mmCIF file of C-alpha atoms in Angstrom:
data_model
loop_
_atom_site.group_PDB
_atom_site.id
_atom_site.type_symbol
_atom_site.label_atom_id
_atom_site.label_comp_id
_atom_site.label_asym_id
_atom_site.label_seq_id
_atom_site.Cartn_x
_atom_site.Cartn_y
_atom_site.Cartn_z
ATOM 1 C CA UNK N 1041 86.080 103.669 73.382
ATOM 2 C CA UNK N 1042 84.168 105.600 70.804
ATOM 3 C CA UNK N 1043 80.770 104.758 72.297
ATOM 4 C CA UNK N 1044 81.948 105.757 75.647
ATOM 5 C CA UNK N 1045 83.377 109.088 74.378
ATOM 6 C CA UNK N 1046 80.028 109.781 72.604
ATOM 7 C CA UNK N 1047 78.133 109.076 75.785
ATOM 8 C CA UNK N 1048 80.317 111.450 77.776
ATOM 9 C CA UNK N 1049 80.126 114.152 75.122
ATOM 10 C CA UNK N 1050 76.374 114.334 75.387
ATOM 11 C CA UNK N 1051 76.705 115.690 78.953
ATOM 12 C CA UNK N 1052 77.135 119.488 78.833
ATOM 13 C CA UNK N 1053 77.146 120.289 82.562
ATOM 14 C CA UNK N 1054 80.445 121.201 84.292
ATOM 15 C CA UNK N 1055 81.138 117.684 85.601
ATOM 16 C CA UNK N 1056 80.249 116.394 82.122
ATOM 17 C CA UNK N 1057 83.054 118.635 80.747
ATOM 18 C CA UNK N 1058 85.390 117.106 83.334
ATOM 19 C CA UNK N 1059 84.422 113.582 82.408
ATOM 20 C CA UNK N 1060 84.873 114.269 78.663
ATOM 21 C CA UNK N 1061 88.247 115.938 79.296
ATOM 22 C CA UNK N 1062 89.257 112.917 81.412
ATOM 23 C CA UNK N 1063 88.268 110.475 78.774
ATOM 24 C CA UNK N 1064 89.888 112.319 75.927
ATOM 25 C CA UNK N 1065 93.039 112.606 77.955
ATOM 26 C CA UNK N 1066 93.057 108.835 78.732
ATOM 27 C CA UNK N 1067 92.303 107.976 75.044
ATOM 28 C CA UNK N 1068 94.982 110.246 73.584
ATOM 29 C CA UNK N 1069 97.868 109.929 75.979
ATOM 30 C CA UNK N 1070 98.079 106.236 76.963
ATOM 31 C CA UNK N 1071 98.731 107.428 80.503
ATOM 32 C CA UNK N 1072 98.228 105.057 83.407
ATOM 33 C CA UNK N 1073 95.319 105.786 85.669
ATOM 34 C CA UNK N 1074 97.622 106.723 88.521
ATOM 35 C CA UNK N 1075 99.236 109.286 86.326
ATOM 36 C CA UNK N 1076 95.885 110.865 85.584
ATOM 37 C CA UNK N 1077 94.958 110.860 89.265
ATOM 38 C CA UNK N 1078 98.266 112.536 90.085
ATOM 39 C CA UNK N 1079 98.117 115.131 87.266
ATOM 40 C CA UNK N 1080 98.329 118.684 88.605
ATOM 41 C CA UNK N 1081 97.654 122.047 86.941
ATOM 42 C CA UNK N 1082 101.344 122.986 87.071
ATOM 43 C CA UNK N 1083 102.216 119.868 84.967
ATOM 44 C CA UNK N 1084 99.698 120.679 82.293
ATOM 45 C CA UNK N 1085 100.773 122.694 79.176
ATOM 46 C CA UNK N 1086 97.549 123.816 77.520
ATOM 47 C CA UNK N 1087 97.790 127.667 77.706
ATOM 48 C CA UNK N 1088 100.210 128.445 74.944
ATOM 49 C CA UNK N 1089 99.041 128.702 71.299
ATOM 50 C CA UNK N 1090 99.568 125.621 69.218
ATOM 51 C CA UNK N 1091 101.947 124.192 68.199
ATOM 52 C CA UNK N 1092 103.937 123.807 71.329
ATOM 53 C CA UNK N 1093 101.409 122.881 73.939
ATOM 54 C CA UNK N 1094 99.302 119.745 74.289
ATOM 55 C CA UNK N 1095 101.707 118.166 76.747
ATOM 56 C CA UNK N 1096 101.432 117.109 80.361
ATOM 57 C CA UNK N 1097 103.871 115.563 82.840
ATOM 58 C CA UNK N 1098 102.390 112.570 84.604
ATOM 59 C CA UNK N 1099 103.787 110.783 87.678
ATOM 60 C CA UNK N 1100 103.132 107.056 87.371
ATOM 61 C CA UNK N 1101 104.883 103.848 88.372
ATOM 62 C CA UNK N 1102 107.366 104.306 91.097
ATOM 63 C CA UNK N 1103 106.583 108.011 91.114
ATOM 64 C CA UNK N 1104 108.546 108.497 87.947
ATOM 65 C CA UNK N 1105 107.602 111.454 85.779
ATOM 66 C CA UNK N 1106 107.256 111.407 81.983
ATOM 67 C CA UNK N 1107 105.764 113.537 79.277
ATOM 68 C CA UNK N 1108 102.587 112.574 77.499
ATOM 69 C CA UNK N 1109 100.933 114.301 74.580
ATOM 70 C CA UNK N 1110 97.333 115.123 73.760
ATOM 71 C CA UNK N 1111 95.513 115.292 70.431
ATOM 72 C CA UNK N 1112 94.012 118.639 69.392
ATOM 73 C CA UNK N 1113 90.578 117.257 70.376
ATOM 74 C CA UNK N 1114 91.822 116.308 73.859
ATOM 75 C CA UNK N 1115 93.376 119.673 74.240
ATOM 76 C CA UNK N 1116 90.097 121.342 73.420
ATOM 77 C CA UNK N 1117 88.193 119.143 75.887
ATOM 78 C CA UNK N 1118 90.799 119.937 78.533
ATOM 79 C CA UNK N 1119 90.514 123.636 77.966
ATOM 80 C CA UNK N 1120 86.750 123.474 78.220
ATOM 81 C CA UNK N 1121 86.968 121.626 81.552
ATOM 82 C CA UNK N 1122 89.543 124.052 82.898
ATOM 83 C CA UNK N 1123 87.351 127.045 81.977
ATOM 84 C CA UNK N 1124 84.734 125.812 84.385
ATOM 85 C CA UNK N 1125 86.865 123.964 86.980
ATOM 86 C CA UNK N 1126 86.280 125.427 90.400
ATOM 87 C CA UNK N 1127 89.182 127.453 91.693
ATOM 88 C CA UNK N 1128 90.156 125.569 94.830
ATOM 89 C CA UNK N 1129 93.397 125.196 96.741
ATOM 90 C CA UNK N 1130 93.845 121.541 95.515
ATOM 91 C CA UNK N 1131 95.720 121.789 92.162
ATOM 92 C CA UNK N 1132 94.758 118.316 90.748
ATOM 93 C CA UNK N 1133 93.326 118.658 87.338
ATOM 94 C CA UNK N 1134 90.554 116.151 87.911
ATOM 95 C CA UNK N 1135 88.528 117.050 90.953
ATOM 96 C CA UNK N 1136 85.019 116.096 92.143
ATOM 97 C CA UNK N 1137 82.765 116.112 95.258
ATOM 98 C CA UNK N 1138 80.648 113.550 96.910
ATOM 99 C CA UNK N 1139 77.096 114.280 97.670
ATOM 100 C CA UNK N 1140 77.534 118.015 97.117
ATOM 101 C CA UNK N 1141 80.414 118.245 99.623
ATOM 102 C CA UNK N 1142 83.733 119.963 99.156
ATOM 103 C CA UNK N 1143 85.732 119.634 96.006
ATOM 104 C CA UNK N 1144 88.807 117.268 96.194
ATOM 105 C CA UNK N 1145 91.171 115.415 93.979
ATOM 106 C CA UNK N 1146 89.561 112.359 92.420
ATOM 107 C CA UNK N 1147 91.073 109.080 93.427
ATOM 108 C CA UNK N 1148 92.000 106.203 91.168
ATOM 109 C CA UNK N 1149 88.725 104.475 92.104
ATOM 110 C CA UNK N 1150 86.805 107.799 91.398
ATOM 111 C CA UNK N 1151 88.393 107.976 87.885
ATOM 112 C CA UNK N 1152 87.590 104.338 87.215
ATOM 113 C CA UNK N 1153 84.022 105.021 88.329
ATOM 114 C CA UNK N 1154 83.683 107.824 85.767
ATOM 115 C CA UNK N 1155 84.730 105.479 82.956
ATOM 116 C CA UNK N 1156 82.465 102.676 84.305
ATOM 117 C CA UNK N 1157 79.446 105.056 84.589
ATOM 118 C CA UNK N 1158 79.835 106.131 80.967
ATOM 119 C CA UNK N 1159 80.358 102.596 79.807
ATOM 120 C CA UNK N 1160 77.154 101.495 81.631
ATOM 121 C CA UNK N 1161 75.328 104.440 80.174
ATOM 122 C CA UNK N 1162 75.992 103.404 76.607
ATOM 123 C CA UNK N 1163 75.867 99.628 77.229
ATOM 124 C CA UNK N 1164 79.528 98.713 76.969
ATOM 125 C CA UNK N 1165 80.126 95.726 79.177
ATOM 126 C CA UNK N 1166 83.646 94.628 78.183
ATOM 127 C CA UNK N 1167 86.998 96.244 77.738
ATOM 128 C CA UNK N 1168 86.036 99.541 79.331
ATOM 129 C CA UNK N 1169 88.670 99.690 82.073
ATOM 130 C CA UNK N 1170 91.203 102.600 81.859
ATOM 131 C CA UNK N 1171 94.043 100.023 81.372
ATOM 132 C CA UNK N 1172 92.202 98.618 78.399
ATOM 133 C CA UNK N 1173 92.196 102.120 76.957
ATOM 134 C CA UNK N 1174 95.998 102.184 77.500
ATOM 135 C CA UNK N 1175 96.374 98.912 75.581
ATOM 136 C CA UNK N 1176 94.215 100.344 72.785
ATOM 137 C CA UNK N 1177 96.510 103.348 72.654
ATOM 138 C CA UNK N 1178 99.608 101.199 72.128
ATOM 139 C CA UNK N 1179 97.946 98.788 69.735
ATOM 140 C CA UNK N 1180 96.619 101.638 67.523
ATOM 141 C CA UNK N 1181 100.131 103.200 67.291
ATOM 142 C CA UNK N 1182 101.582 99.830 66.319
ATOM 143 C CA UNK N 1183 98.895 99.300 63.714
ATOM 144 C CA UNK N 1184 99.699 102.576 62.134
ATOM 145 C CA UNK N 1185 103.339 101.465 61.799
ATOM 146 C CA UNK N 1186 104.967 103.464 64.494
ATOM 147 C CA UNK N 1187 108.270 102.003 65.585
ATOM 148 C CA UNK N 1188 108.196 99.935 68.829
ATOM 149 C CA UNK N 1189 110.964 102.237 70.167
ATOM 150 C CA UNK N 1190 108.863 105.289 69.886
ATOM 151 C CA UNK N 1191 105.706 103.481 71.223
ATOM 152 C CA UNK N 1192 107.853 102.346 74.193
ATOM 153 C CA UNK N 1193 108.780 105.902 74.978
ATOM 154 C CA UNK N 1194 105.248 107.168 74.561
ATOM 155 C CA UNK N 1195 103.895 104.557 76.893
ATOM 156 C CA UNK N 1196 106.630 105.036 79.502
ATOM 157 C CA UNK N 1197 107.958 101.460 79.353
ATOM 158 C CA UNK N 1198 111.415 101.003 80.836
ATOM 159 C CA UNK N 1199 112.226 98.173 78.539
ATOM 160 C CA UNK N 1200 111.242 97.827 74.891
ATOM 161 C CA UNK N 1201 110.732 94.134 75.348
ATOM 162 C CA UNK N 1202 107.498 94.962 77.282
ATOM 163 C CA UNK N 1203 106.327 97.013 74.299
ATOM 164 C CA UNK N 1204 107.298 94.292 71.890
ATOM 165 C CA UNK N 1205 105.553 91.524 73.886
ATOM 166 C CA UNK N 1206 102.309 93.443 74.123
ATOM 167 C CA UNK N 1207 102.074 95.553 70.960
ATOM 168 C CA UNK N 1208 104.637 94.122 68.509
ATOM 169 C CA UNK N 1209 102.710 90.910 67.902
ATOM 170 C CA UNK N 1210 100.693 91.088 64.736
ATOM 171 C CA UNK N 1211 98.317 88.809 62.984
ATOM 172 C CA UNK N 1212 99.662 87.413 59.744
ATOM 173 C CA UNK N 1213 97.376 89.770 57.671
ATOM 174 C CA UNK N 1214 98.708 92.680 59.539
ATOM 175 C CA UNK N 1215 102.217 91.592 58.998
ATOM 176 C CA UNK N 1216 101.651 91.125 55.265
ATOM 177 C CA UNK N 1217 100.082 94.634 55.018
ATOM 178 C CA UNK N 1218 103.053 96.183 56.915
ATOM 179 C CA UNK N 1219 105.480 94.137 54.771
ATOM 180 C CA UNK N 1220 103.795 95.377 51.521
ATOM 181 C CA UNK N 1221 103.853 98.903 52.862
ATOM 182 C CA UNK N 1222 107.602 98.991 53.484
ATOM 183 C CA UNK N 1223 109.023 96.416 51.065
ATOM 184 C CA UNK N 1224 109.115 97.615 47.412
ATOM 185 C CA UNK N 1225 108.508 95.072 44.752
ATOM 186 C CA UNK N 1226 111.284 95.494 42.385
#
């Protein structure tokens, strides 16, 4: 993830700002790729001063909406993209054009292609898919000691057992570290 983000950050042209904003949004929200493809300007809260913004409403599985939150760095990248985003009738946040044609909403395949292109650019051959980034998001939160209930809400899981099965399974060393962190030695 870090190599891919660095590769995207090196591009300073307008579509490079889009790619970097997309990748930072993906990395910091844990949103599913269809939620990112469906994201519209009206569901993006980035204009108010902090704190209070850094939120978006994504429409994902079964067209259900949920809130996701961005890191300050992701917010900065999103604002940079929005400052150069062409003003077109389509209000999807992430737009592109093929062969210099008209601007249009990027599809799920188009978004995957952006991640793939930057992965190829920096030599990443495994675990580059947007869904792998989502798994990384959940795993990082679990490693930091966040409760599975909160992780479940942040990831939009209907059932906490999904969260537990994917992100609540720790190696023995991780369990010992968490145990030592929370269990005082009297």
